Amino acid sequence: MIVPGMTGAEPCRSVYVVDDDADLSESLARMLSRKGYITCSFTDARTMLAHCAQAPCECLVTDVMMTDMDGFQLAEALRGIDPASAIVFMTAWPTASAAVDAIRRFGGLDYLEKPIDQDRLLAAIAEGVAWSKLRRSALQRLASLTGRERQVLLLLTAGLSNKLVAARLEVSAKTVEDHRAAIMGKTGAMGLADLIALVRDAGEALE
Amino acid sequence: MPNAGVDGPPRYPWLRAIGLWLAYAVLYSAAHAVAHFWAGKYIYSLCYPAAGVRLAFLWRYGARWTPAVIVAELPIQLFVMGVSGLHHGGLLGEIIALCRAPMVTGAAVALERWINRRGLSDMASGPMALGVVAVLAPTAIAFLTGAMEWLRPNPPKVSSFSTITVFLVGDMLGILLVTPPLLWLVGWLESHWLLPRGEPDGGSADQALPRPGRWRVVEAGLVLAFGWYCAKRLIEVNPDLCVLPVLLTTSWIGLRTGRGGAWVATAIPSLFVVFWSIGRLDTSLGLSLHMGMAATGVSAFLAGSFADAQAEARAALARRDRILYQAERLKTLRAMSLAVLHEISQPLSTLAIESRYLAEVSGDAEHHAAEIIASANLIARKADRLATMIRRLRRFGGRAADKPAMLPLTHLLSDISRMATIESQQGEAGHRGPGIKLGLPNAEFFVMGQDVELTQALLNLLRNALAASPRDETVHLVLRGDASEALIRIVNRVTLGSVQADDPASQDPERRGMGVGRIIAQAIIEAHGGRLTHFRDDHGRIVHEVNLPLVEGKDTQ
């Protein structure tokens, strides 16, 4: 799993395009680069995953129906490597069940039918890049927390008081207070509301 | 007959009805008069053709004509031809006795129509129906007559059993000799617009009788001659058994040639015998002879009816198979058309992006010359690809799609895999079907065949494999080949009964199919000079192998 900032290859509006139609993936990549994104096009999912392990992206635009590994399998694999990448699916074979799967099960941001609506694609990518930045920033702020501190953080942001957290974790209230202070210091949060927003931005990657 | 209903119902239906009734009365009178040639002691006739005329009329025009038939027969029997003196009990008693036969015949016809409409029995439909009614009607009349004679206060001179026998033999012989040819004649006249057509639920007078082949006719003639020869020899040895060879041979002829052949084989000798027997034989011998003829006729006609029913069933099955094949073909064409329609969106996407970019930079062409050239080339390539797809789409369903052509197998299998994947993923969210793993060689293999049919065959096999495979498994589709033959393997796992508790789709009995797809696949593959085999491998997986002969082709790789 990539810890944001670990490799020093800080992504900056980077978008990867994966489609087994080379002409389409290159055409999309060129179009996005003209819009100011740093792009890379791939014709198979495994090559993209290998590249992403070294140089993560903020948004991935992937075809669904590909021969070796389809878009959904790619999304699952990518989540294991980099939970802060936004994913936009595109397909020439749209189905209602696949659209539901794309969003609910595989965490996609959008599910686009081909021929692509360029404006909708650009809007989805912009939203994805913003979301990715937010998540990556949140994960970076939470990266230095210990395991116990994460547990305390999750219980506090779930609305439990210090006493209840202490009872749940079978520690003293004083210990919980110490952990709370450490969390505030490490994350730079100003209060509980800040912590709640941070946990929300980190999403399921925190758990 | 005026306005005989060529384009609709007749303008004067009452005129038609009267004409039919009069025709029946005339025919019945003639047949009734002829029957007296075979009169015996206390017996009106041992051969009663009028029964055949009656059954033919009610069969063709419906049991609702029964009252009209009674009205036609009564005066003829009572006043024109006279009554033989068998019936006592006054005029009323005689009228009741004379109404018996037409009423029972009408009831038998009505019963057959009722059973046929409700589909309660195979015996009441198709060619078997007339044969069964031809036996049951005279049997019922005979037993009813015998029972009524037995119940009379004044015992008759003849025993009830004899009465039953005489009525049975006379009516049955008359029906078997007269009814079938009369119905065929009426059908012929109706088909040539010389007679108004019968009721919509009328009997099968106008069904074309299957014509046996020339060699079947020769066979029938030889068998019949052999039967009569054996009968002639048996008369010298044991006269009681002489009918047996004729019965057996005419039944055989019925099974081989149908009702038409059965009737010819029995009627011509029977007519010869019954006319020869006039005045030559005493009553008991005549009864015995006519009984033999009747038994032969019944057996042969039923055998012929059965043979015709089987032929009809085979024709219906062939028709059903053709319809199923066309339905499968349409399903495949739909899947192929859908695949092309979806694939069109790929080049369209590229065209949209590049043409939009060209429009954006066209104002500053000098600084973007290289990009403009690259975009223009890409657009040209994609437009060409689109045109090819549209041409392919246009060919589907047209005659060109049916012509054999050189087909690249890797492209074919890729398309089929794509179509099958989409179909298998049409299920509910979270219950998508098993995946497909393609194993294609680098080189291209070509076969000579029909695009749609070969796609249909391979798609059917792949669909079956996906349907049988557990949801989380993969179906393997592999292509190999040598110099002369391509080998396509479809490998899938299968659970017991292919029913999985967590997959609602697999529990749907409709999903399991009836084996039609595989039968069609086999027929198509064999028509292409290939073969289809299947077996279970050492790992318990089901393997279907398709071997197809290769042809020399240009390697498009």
PDB file of C-alpha atoms in Angstrom, chain B residues 137-387:
ATOM      1  CA  ALA B 137     -70.006 -45.887 -33.879  1.00  0.00           C
ATOM      2  CA  PRO B 138     -71.196 -49.160 -35.438  1.00  0.00           C
ATOM      3  CA  THR B 139     -70.141 -51.033 -32.283  1.00  0.00           C
ATOM      4  CA  ALA B 140     -72.252 -48.756 -30.119  1.00  0.00           C
ATOM      5  CA  ILE B 141     -75.203 -49.007 -32.540  1.00  0.00           C
ATOM      6  CA  ALA B 142     -74.966 -52.799 -32.603  1.00  0.00           C
ATOM      7  CA  PHE B 143     -74.815 -53.180 -28.846  1.00  0.00           C
ATOM      8  CA  LEU B 144     -77.605 -50.703 -28.292  1.00  0.00           C
ATOM      9  CA  THR B 145     -79.760 -52.520 -30.819  1.00  0.00           C
ATOM     10  CA  GLY B 146     -79.011 -55.850 -29.206  1.00  0.00           C
ATOM     11  CA  ALA B 147     -79.765 -54.504 -25.759  1.00  0.00           C
ATOM     12  CA  MET B 148     -83.057 -52.997 -26.874  1.00  0.00           C
ATOM     13  CA  GLU B 149     -84.064 -56.259 -28.582  1.00  0.00           C
ATOM     14  CA  TRP B 150     -83.204 -58.170 -25.447  1.00  0.00           C
ATOM     15  CA  LEU B 151     -85.319 -55.849 -23.316  1.00  0.00           C
ATOM     16  CA  ARG B 152     -88.397 -56.198 -25.539  1.00  0.00           C
ATOM     17  CA  PRO B 153     -91.435 -57.852 -23.937  1.00  0.00           C
ATOM     18  CA  ASN B 154     -91.963 -60.093 -26.998  1.00  0.00           C
ATOM     19  CA  PRO B 155     -88.765 -61.986 -27.648  1.00  0.00           C
ATOM     20  CA  PRO B 156     -87.578 -61.673 -31.274  1.00  0.00           C
ATOM     21  CA  LYS B 157     -87.037 -64.618 -33.550  1.00  0.00           C
ATOM     22  CA  VAL B 158     -83.317 -63.930 -33.637  1.00  0.00           C
ATOM     23  CA  SER B 159     -81.048 -63.950 -30.544  1.00  0.00           C
ATOM     24  CA  SER B 160     -79.762 -60.592 -29.334  1.00  0.00           C
ATOM     25  CA  PHE B 161     -76.203 -61.636 -29.896  1.00  0.00           C
ATOM     26  CA  SER B 162     -76.929 -62.441 -33.523  1.00  0.00           C
ATOM     27  CA  THR B 163     -78.584 -59.058 -33.891  1.00  0.00           C
ATOM     28  CA  ILE B 164     -75.497 -57.392 -32.486  1.00  0.00           C
ATOM     29  CA  THR B 165     -73.245 -59.330 -34.823  1.00  0.00           C
ATOM     30  CA  VAL B 166     -75.294 -58.610 -37.928  1.00  0.00           C
ATOM     31  CA  PHE B 167     -75.555 -54.902 -37.228  1.00  0.00           C
ATOM     32  CA  LEU B 168     -71.901 -54.700 -36.371  1.00  0.00           C
ATOM     33  CA  VAL B 169     -70.722 -56.507 -39.472  1.00  0.00           C
ATOM     34  CA  GLY B 170     -73.124 -54.802 -41.845  1.00  0.00           C
ATOM     35  CA  ASP B 171     -72.512 -51.264 -40.618  1.00  0.00           C
ATOM     36  CA  MET B 172     -68.783 -51.681 -40.160  1.00  0.00           C
ATOM     37  CA  LEU B 173     -68.300 -53.119 -43.625  1.00  0.00           C
ATOM     38  CA  GLY B 174     -70.443 -50.392 -45.104  1.00  0.00           C
ATOM     39  CA  ILE B 175     -68.506 -47.696 -43.247  1.00  0.00           C
ATOM     40  CA  LEU B 176     -65.102 -49.069 -44.160  1.00  0.00           C
ATOM     41  CA  LEU B 177     -65.970 -49.444 -47.825  1.00  0.00           C
ATOM     42  CA  VAL B 178     -67.840 -46.201 -48.316  1.00  0.00           C
ATOM     43  CA  THR B 179     -66.854 -43.528 -45.770  1.00  0.00           C
ATOM     44  CA  PRO B 180     -63.166 -42.997 -46.615  1.00  0.00           C
ATOM     45  CA  PRO B 181     -63.543 -42.706 -50.401  1.00  0.00           C
ATOM     46  CA  LEU B 182     -66.641 -40.545 -49.988  1.00  0.00           C
ATOM     47  CA  LEU B 183     -64.759 -38.155 -47.707  1.00  0.00           C
ATOM     48  CA  TRP B 184     -61.804 -38.047 -50.066  1.00  0.00           C
ATOM     49  CA  LEU B 185     -64.129 -37.327 -52.979  1.00  0.00           C
ATOM     50  CA  VAL B 186     -65.870 -34.544 -51.074  1.00  0.00           C
ATOM     51  CA  GLY B 187     -62.488 -33.086 -50.152  1.00  0.00           C
ATOM     52  CA  TRP B 188     -61.376 -33.153 -53.752  1.00  0.00           C
ATOM     53  CA  LEU B 189     -64.594 -31.501 -54.914  1.00  0.00           C
ATOM     54  CA  GLU B 190     -64.305 -28.813 -52.241  1.00  0.00           C
ATOM     55  CA  SER B 191     -60.668 -28.123 -53.107  1.00  0.00           C
ATOM     56  CA  HIS B 192     -61.734 -27.598 -56.732  1.00  0.00           C
ATOM     57  CA  TRP B 193     -64.661 -25.382 -55.683  1.00  0.00           C
ATOM     58  CA  LEU B 194     -67.204 -27.870 -56.960  1.00  0.00           C
ATOM     59  CA  LEU B 195     -68.743 -28.191 -53.534  1.00  0.00           C
ATOM     60  CA  PRO B 196     -69.149 -25.663 -50.702  1.00  0.00           C
ATOM     61  CA  ARG B 197     -66.622 -26.202 -47.941  1.00  0.00           C
ATOM     62  CA  GLY B 198     -67.629 -28.062 -44.799  1.00  0.00           C
ATOM     63  CA  GLU B 199     -67.884 -26.665 -41.278  1.00  0.00           C
ATOM     64  CA  PRO B 200     -64.730 -25.199 -39.718  1.00  0.00           C
ATOM     65  CA  ASP B 201     -64.611 -28.033 -37.253  1.00  0.00           C
ATOM     66  CA  GLY B 202     -65.555 -30.562 -39.855  1.00  0.00           C
ATOM     67  CA  GLY B 203     -63.669 -33.785 -40.164  1.00  0.00           C
ATOM     68  CA  SER B 204     -60.540 -34.213 -42.115  1.00  0.00           C
ATOM     69  CA  ALA B 205     -61.993 -34.724 -45.568  1.00  0.00           C
ATOM     70  CA  ASP B 206     -59.683 -32.318 -47.301  1.00  0.00           C
ATOM     71  CA  GLN B 207     -56.406 -33.466 -45.776  1.00  0.00           C
ATOM     72  CA  ALA B 208     -54.091 -34.514 -48.506  1.00  0.00           C
ATOM     73  CA  LEU B 209     -53.347 -38.206 -48.159  1.00  0.00           C
ATOM     74  CA  PRO B 210     -49.626 -38.913 -48.211  1.00  0.00           C
ATOM     75  CA  ARG B 211     -48.709 -40.641 -51.459  1.00  0.00           C
ATOM     76  CA  PRO B 212     -46.516 -43.692 -51.012  1.00  0.00           C
ATOM     77  CA  GLY B 213     -43.476 -44.035 -53.234  1.00  0.00           C
ATOM     78  CA  ARG B 214     -43.372 -46.259 -56.263  1.00  0.00           C
ATOM     79  CA  TRP B 215     -41.466 -49.051 -54.508  1.00  0.00           C
ATOM     80  CA  ARG B 216     -43.801 -48.973 -51.557  1.00  0.00           C
ATOM     81  CA  VAL B 217     -46.690 -49.592 -53.943  1.00  0.00           C
ATOM     82  CA  VAL B 218     -44.833 -52.513 -55.495  1.00  0.00           C
ATOM     83  CA  GLU B 219     -44.096 -53.869 -52.047  1.00  0.00           C
ATOM     84  CA  ALA B 220     -47.754 -53.508 -51.064  1.00  0.00           C
ATOM     85  CA  GLY B 221     -48.901 -55.311 -54.202  1.00  0.00           C
ATOM     86  CA  LEU B 222     -46.541 -58.204 -53.630  1.00  0.00           C
ATOM     87  CA  VAL B 223     -47.469 -58.496 -49.962  1.00  0.00           C
ATOM     88  CA  LEU B 224     -51.178 -58.412 -50.784  1.00  0.00           C
ATOM     89  CA  ALA B 225     -50.803 -61.074 -53.447  1.00  0.00           C
ATOM     90  CA  PHE B 226     -48.859 -63.195 -50.990  1.00  0.00           C
ATOM     91  CA  GLY B 227     -51.565 -62.773 -48.385  1.00  0.00           C
ATOM     92  CA  TRP B 228     -54.318 -63.844 -50.738  1.00  0.00           C
ATOM     93  CA  TYR B 229     -52.282 -66.757 -51.947  1.00  0.00           C
ATOM     94  CA  CYS B 230     -51.834 -67.961 -48.373  1.00  0.00           C
ATOM     95  CA  ALA B 231     -55.557 -67.472 -47.776  1.00  0.00           C
ATOM     96  CA  LYS B 232     -56.401 -69.581 -50.801  1.00  0.00           C
ATOM     97  CA  ARG B 233     -54.121 -72.357 -49.601  1.00  0.00           C
ATOM     98  CA  LEU B 234     -55.518 -72.158 -46.074  1.00  0.00           C
ATOM     99  CA  ILE B 235     -59.098 -72.571 -47.345  1.00  0.00           C
ATOM    100  CA  GLU B 236     -58.116 -76.056 -48.454  1.00  0.00           C
ATOM    101  CA  VAL B 237     -56.528 -76.886 -45.126  1.00  0.00           C
ATOM    102  CA  ASN B 238     -58.463 -74.928 -42.487  1.00  0.00           C
ATOM    103  CA  PRO B 239     -61.150 -72.561 -43.784  1.00  0.00           C
ATOM    104  CA  ASP B 240     -61.596 -70.940 -40.350  1.00  0.00           C
ATOM    105  CA  LEU B 241     -58.097 -69.455 -40.568  1.00  0.00           C
ATOM    106  CA  CYS B 242     -58.214 -68.246 -44.133  1.00  0.00           C
ATOM    107  CA  VAL B 243     -58.831 -64.612 -43.222  1.00  0.00           C
ATOM    108  CA  LEU B 244     -55.746 -64.423 -41.010  1.00  0.00           C
ATOM    109  CA  PRO B 245     -53.068 -63.990 -43.720  1.00  0.00           C
ATOM    110  CA  VAL B 246     -55.164 -61.322 -45.429  1.00  0.00           C
ATOM    111  CA  LEU B 247     -55.665 -59.508 -42.117  1.00  0.00           C
ATOM    112  CA  LEU B 248     -51.953 -59.547 -41.384  1.00  0.00           C
ATOM    113  CA  THR B 249     -50.865 -58.462 -44.839  1.00  0.00           C
ATOM    114  CA  THR B 250     -53.402 -55.663 -45.144  1.00  0.00           C
ATOM    115  CA  SER B 251     -52.410 -54.378 -41.708  1.00  0.00           C
ATOM    116  CA  TRP B 252     -48.801 -54.351 -42.874  1.00  0.00           C
ATOM    117  CA  ILE B 253     -49.820 -52.484 -46.020  1.00  0.00           C
ATOM    118  CA  GLY B 254     -51.675 -49.960 -43.860  1.00  0.00           C
ATOM    119  CA  LEU B 255     -48.581 -49.372 -41.724  1.00  0.00           C
ATOM    120  CA  ARG B 256     -46.399 -48.924 -44.811  1.00  0.00           C
ATOM    121  CA  THR B 257     -48.679 -46.886 -47.066  1.00  0.00           C
ATOM    122  CA  GLY B 258     -51.208 -45.147 -44.813  1.00  0.00           C
ATOM    123  CA  ARG B 259     -54.971 -45.016 -44.972  1.00  0.00           C
ATOM    124  CA  GLY B 260     -55.130 -44.744 -48.737  1.00  0.00           C
ATOM    125  CA  GLY B 261     -53.126 -47.894 -49.329  1.00  0.00           C
ATOM    126  CA  ALA B 262     -54.980 -49.700 -46.547  1.00  0.00           C
ATOM    127  CA  TRP B 263     -58.329 -48.863 -48.108  1.00  0.00           C
ATOM    128  CA  VAL B 264     -57.263 -49.998 -51.574  1.00  0.00           C
ATOM    129  CA  ALA B 265     -55.809 -53.222 -50.190  1.00  0.00           C
ATOM    130  CA  THR B 266     -58.988 -54.080 -48.324  1.00  0.00           C
ATOM    131  CA  ALA B 267     -61.751 -52.477 -50.339  1.00  0.00           C
ATOM    132  CA  ILE B 268     -61.035 -53.881 -53.771  1.00  0.00           C
ATOM    133  CA  PRO B 269     -60.858 -57.523 -52.669  1.00  0.00           C
ATOM    134  CA  SER B 270     -63.743 -56.916 -50.257  1.00  0.00           C
ATOM    135  CA  LEU B 271     -65.905 -55.427 -52.995  1.00  0.00           C
ATOM    136  CA  PHE B 272     -65.080 -58.342 -55.196  1.00  0.00           C
ATOM    137  CA  VAL B 273     -65.948 -60.829 -52.472  1.00  0.00           C
ATOM    138  CA  VAL B 274     -69.158 -59.142 -51.300  1.00  0.00           C
ATOM    139  CA  PHE B 275     -70.485 -58.798 -54.834  1.00  0.00           C
ATOM    140  CA  TRP B 276     -69.461 -62.355 -55.638  1.00  0.00           C
ATOM    141  CA  SER B 277     -71.237 -63.623 -52.527  1.00  0.00           C
ATOM    142  CA  ILE B 278     -74.661 -62.227 -53.579  1.00  0.00           C
ATOM    143  CA  GLY B 279     -77.038 -65.156 -53.801  1.00  0.00           C
ATOM    144  CA  ARG B 280     -74.238 -67.708 -53.589  1.00  0.00           C
ATOM    145  CA  LEU B 281     -73.934 -68.190 -49.854  1.00  0.00           C
ATOM    146  CA  ASP B 282     -76.292 -68.973 -47.043  1.00  0.00           C
ATOM    147  CA  THR B 283     -76.715 -66.477 -44.241  1.00  0.00           C
ATOM    148  CA  SER B 284     -74.284 -67.993 -41.780  1.00  0.00           C
ATOM    149  CA  LEU B 285     -71.520 -68.413 -44.348  1.00  0.00           C
ATOM    150  CA  GLY B 286     -72.153 -64.946 -45.701  1.00  0.00           C
ATOM    151  CA  LEU B 287     -72.015 -63.546 -42.177  1.00  0.00           C
ATOM    152  CA  SER B 288     -68.755 -65.343 -41.539  1.00  0.00           C
ATOM    153  CA  LEU B 289     -67.237 -64.038 -44.762  1.00  0.00           C
ATOM    154  CA  HIS B 290     -68.414 -60.479 -44.201  1.00  0.00           C
ATOM    155  CA  MET B 291     -67.174 -60.615 -40.623  1.00  0.00           C
ATOM    156  CA  GLY B 292     -63.755 -61.559 -41.930  1.00  0.00           C
ATOM    157  CA  MET B 293     -63.807 -58.702 -44.418  1.00  0.00           C
ATOM    158  CA  ALA B 294     -64.912 -56.269 -41.733  1.00  0.00           C
ATOM    159  CA  ALA B 295     -62.179 -57.388 -39.337  1.00  0.00           C
ATOM    160  CA  THR B 296     -59.596 -57.059 -42.099  1.00  0.00           C
ATOM    161  CA  GLY B 297     -60.848 -53.627 -43.029  1.00  0.00           C
ATOM    162  CA  VAL B 298     -60.866 -52.395 -39.437  1.00  0.00           C
ATOM    163  CA  SER B 299     -57.372 -53.643 -38.762  1.00  0.00           C
ATOM    164  CA  ALA B 300     -55.949 -52.267 -41.991  1.00  0.00           C
ATOM    165  CA  PHE B 301     -57.661 -48.879 -41.671  1.00  0.00           C
ATOM    166  CA  LEU B 302     -56.539 -48.416 -38.090  1.00  0.00           C
ATOM    167  CA  ALA B 303     -52.991 -49.400 -39.077  1.00  0.00           C
ATOM    168  CA  GLY B 304     -53.121 -46.919 -41.950  1.00  0.00           C
ATOM    169  CA  SER B 305     -54.490 -44.199 -39.695  1.00  0.00           C
ATOM    170  CA  PHE B 306     -51.678 -44.829 -37.242  1.00  0.00           C
ATOM    171  CA  ALA B 307     -49.096 -44.630 -40.025  1.00  0.00           C
ATOM    172  CA  ASP B 308     -50.577 -41.341 -41.267  1.00  0.00           C
ATOM    173  CA  ALA B 309     -50.657 -39.996 -37.710  1.00  0.00           C
ATOM    174  CA  GLN B 310     -46.961 -40.841 -37.329  1.00  0.00           C
ATOM    175  CA  ALA B 311     -46.135 -39.167 -40.618  1.00  0.00           C
ATOM    176  CA  GLU B 312     -48.041 -36.059 -39.496  1.00  0.00           C
ATOM    177  CA  ALA B 313     -46.194 -36.065 -36.197  1.00  0.00           C
ATOM    178  CA  ARG B 314     -42.828 -36.340 -37.978  1.00  0.00           C
ATOM    179  CA  ALA B 315     -43.759 -33.455 -40.259  1.00  0.00           C
ATOM    180  CA  ALA B 316     -44.852 -31.373 -37.256  1.00  0.00           C
ATOM    181  CA  LEU B 317     -41.560 -32.135 -35.499  1.00  0.00           C
ATOM    182  CA  ALA B 318     -39.586 -31.143 -38.599  1.00  0.00           C
ATOM    183  CA  ARG B 319     -41.567 -27.909 -38.791  1.00  0.00           C
ATOM    184  CA  ARG B 320     -40.928 -27.257 -35.113  1.00  0.00           C
ATOM    185  CA  ASP B 321     -37.205 -27.911 -35.595  1.00  0.00           C
ATOM    186  CA  ARG B 322     -37.098 -25.431 -38.477  1.00  0.00           C
ATOM    187  CA  ILE B 323     -38.860 -22.814 -36.369  1.00  0.00           C
ATOM    188  CA  LEU B 324     -36.500 -23.434 -33.437  1.00  0.00           C
ATOM    189  CA  TYR B 325     -33.522 -23.133 -35.733  1.00  0.00           C
ATOM    190  CA  GLN B 326     -34.761 -19.838 -37.125  1.00  0.00           C
ATOM    191  CA  ALA B 327     -35.443 -18.567 -33.600  1.00  0.00           C
ATOM    192  CA  GLU B 328     -31.891 -19.470 -32.566  1.00  0.00           C
ATOM    193  CA  ARG B 329     -30.527 -17.821 -35.672  1.00  0.00           C
ATOM    194  CA  LEU B 330     -32.467 -14.639 -34.965  1.00  0.00           C
ATOM    195  CA  LYS B 331     -31.178 -14.663 -31.398  1.00  0.00           C
ATOM    196  CA  THR B 332     -27.630 -14.934 -32.689  1.00  0.00           C
ATOM    197  CA  LEU B 333     -28.167 -12.204 -35.266  1.00  0.00           C
ATOM    198  CA  ARG B 334     -29.501  -9.971 -32.546  1.00  0.00           C
ATOM    199  CA  ALA B 335     -26.483 -10.632 -30.342  1.00  0.00           C
ATOM    200  CA  MET B 336     -24.105  -9.989 -33.261  1.00  0.00           C
ATOM    201  CA  SER B 337     -25.913  -6.795 -34.244  1.00  0.00           C
ATOM    202  CA  LEU B 338     -25.828  -5.593 -30.664  1.00  0.00           C
ATOM    203  CA  ALA B 339     -22.119  -6.338 -30.467  1.00  0.00           C
ATOM    204  CA  VAL B 340     -21.424  -4.314 -33.600  1.00  0.00           C
ATOM    205  CA  LEU B 341     -23.615  -1.461 -32.381  1.00  0.00           C
ATOM    206  CA  HIS B 342     -21.730  -1.327 -29.118  1.00  0.00           C
ATOM    207  CA  GLU B 343     -18.345  -1.574 -30.836  1.00  0.00           C
ATOM    208  CA  ILE B 344     -19.270   1.358 -33.047  1.00  0.00           C
ATOM    209  CA  SER B 345     -19.142   3.537 -29.942  1.00  0.00           C
ATOM    210  CA  GLN B 346     -15.369   2.977 -29.674  1.00  0.00           C
ATOM    211  CA  PRO B 347     -14.327   4.683 -32.929  1.00  0.00           C
ATOM    212  CA  LEU B 348     -17.108   7.229 -32.439  1.00  0.00           C
ATOM    213  CA  SER B 349     -15.547   8.255 -29.115  1.00  0.00           C
ATOM    214  CA  THR B 350     -12.182   8.821 -30.791  1.00  0.00           C
ATOM    215  CA  LEU B 351     -13.805  10.686 -33.676  1.00  0.00           C
ATOM    216  CA  ALA B 352     -15.647  12.972 -31.272  1.00  0.00           C
ATOM    217  CA  ILE B 353     -12.507  13.841 -29.306  1.00  0.00           C
ATOM    218  CA  GLU B 354     -10.278  14.430 -32.331  1.00  0.00           C
ATOM    219  CA  SER B 355     -12.774  16.342 -34.397  1.00  0.00           C
ATOM    220  CA  ARG B 356     -13.562  18.619 -31.453  1.00  0.00           C
ATOM    221  CA  TYR B 357      -9.851  19.291 -31.025  1.00  0.00           C
ATOM    222  CA  LEU B 358      -9.496  20.042 -34.736  1.00  0.00           C
ATOM    223  CA  ALA B 359     -12.333  22.493 -34.473  1.00  0.00           C
ATOM    224  CA  GLU B 360     -10.630  24.179 -31.510  1.00  0.00           C
ATOM    225  CA  VAL B 361      -7.221  24.561 -33.209  1.00  0.00           C
ATOM    226  CA  SER B 362      -8.393  25.221 -36.718  1.00  0.00           C
ATOM    227  CA  GLY B 363      -8.076  28.926 -36.016  1.00  0.00           C
ATOM    228  CA  ASP B 364      -4.367  28.541 -35.332  1.00  0.00           C
ATOM    229  CA  ALA B 365      -3.393  25.888 -37.824  1.00  0.00           C
ATOM    230  CA  GLU B 366       0.166  27.118 -38.273  1.00  0.00           C
ATOM    231  CA  HIS B 367       1.247  26.280 -34.740  1.00  0.00           C
ATOM    232  CA  HIS B 368      -0.556  22.952 -34.585  1.00  0.00           C
ATOM    233  CA  ALA B 369       0.181  21.569 -38.041  1.00  0.00           C
ATOM    234  CA  ALA B 370       1.666  18.263 -36.888  1.00  0.00           C
ATOM    235  CA  GLU B 371      -1.136  17.624 -34.429  1.00  0.00           C
ATOM    236  CA  ILE B 372      -3.731  18.506 -37.030  1.00  0.00           C
ATOM    237  CA  ILE B 373      -2.238  16.027 -39.472  1.00  0.00           C
ATOM    238  CA  ALA B 374      -2.123  13.283 -36.822  1.00  0.00           C
ATOM    239  CA  SER B 375      -5.716  13.976 -35.795  1.00  0.00           C
ATOM    240  CA  ALA B 376      -6.908  14.023 -39.383  1.00  0.00           C
ATOM    241  CA  ASN B 377      -5.253  10.676 -40.050  1.00  0.00           C
ATOM    242  CA  LEU B 378      -6.772   9.192 -36.940  1.00  0.00           C
ATOM    243  CA  ILE B 379     -10.204  10.492 -37.926  1.00  0.00           C
ATOM    244  CA  ALA B 380      -9.850   8.982 -41.384  1.00  0.00           C
ATOM    245  CA  ARG B 381      -8.882   5.611 -39.901  1.00  0.00           C
ATOM    246  CA  LYS B 382     -11.772   5.610 -37.475  1.00  0.00           C
ATOM    247  CA  ALA B 383     -14.256   6.661 -40.139  1.00  0.00           C
ATOM    248  CA  ASP B 384     -13.087   3.739 -42.250  1.00  0.00           C
ATOM    249  CA  ARG B 385     -13.544   1.375 -39.327  1.00  0.00           C
ATOM    250  CA  LEU B 386     -17.041   2.751 -38.752  1.00  0.00           C
ATOM    251  CA  ALA B 387     -17.921   2.236 -42.376  1.00  0.00           C
TER     252      ALA B 387
END
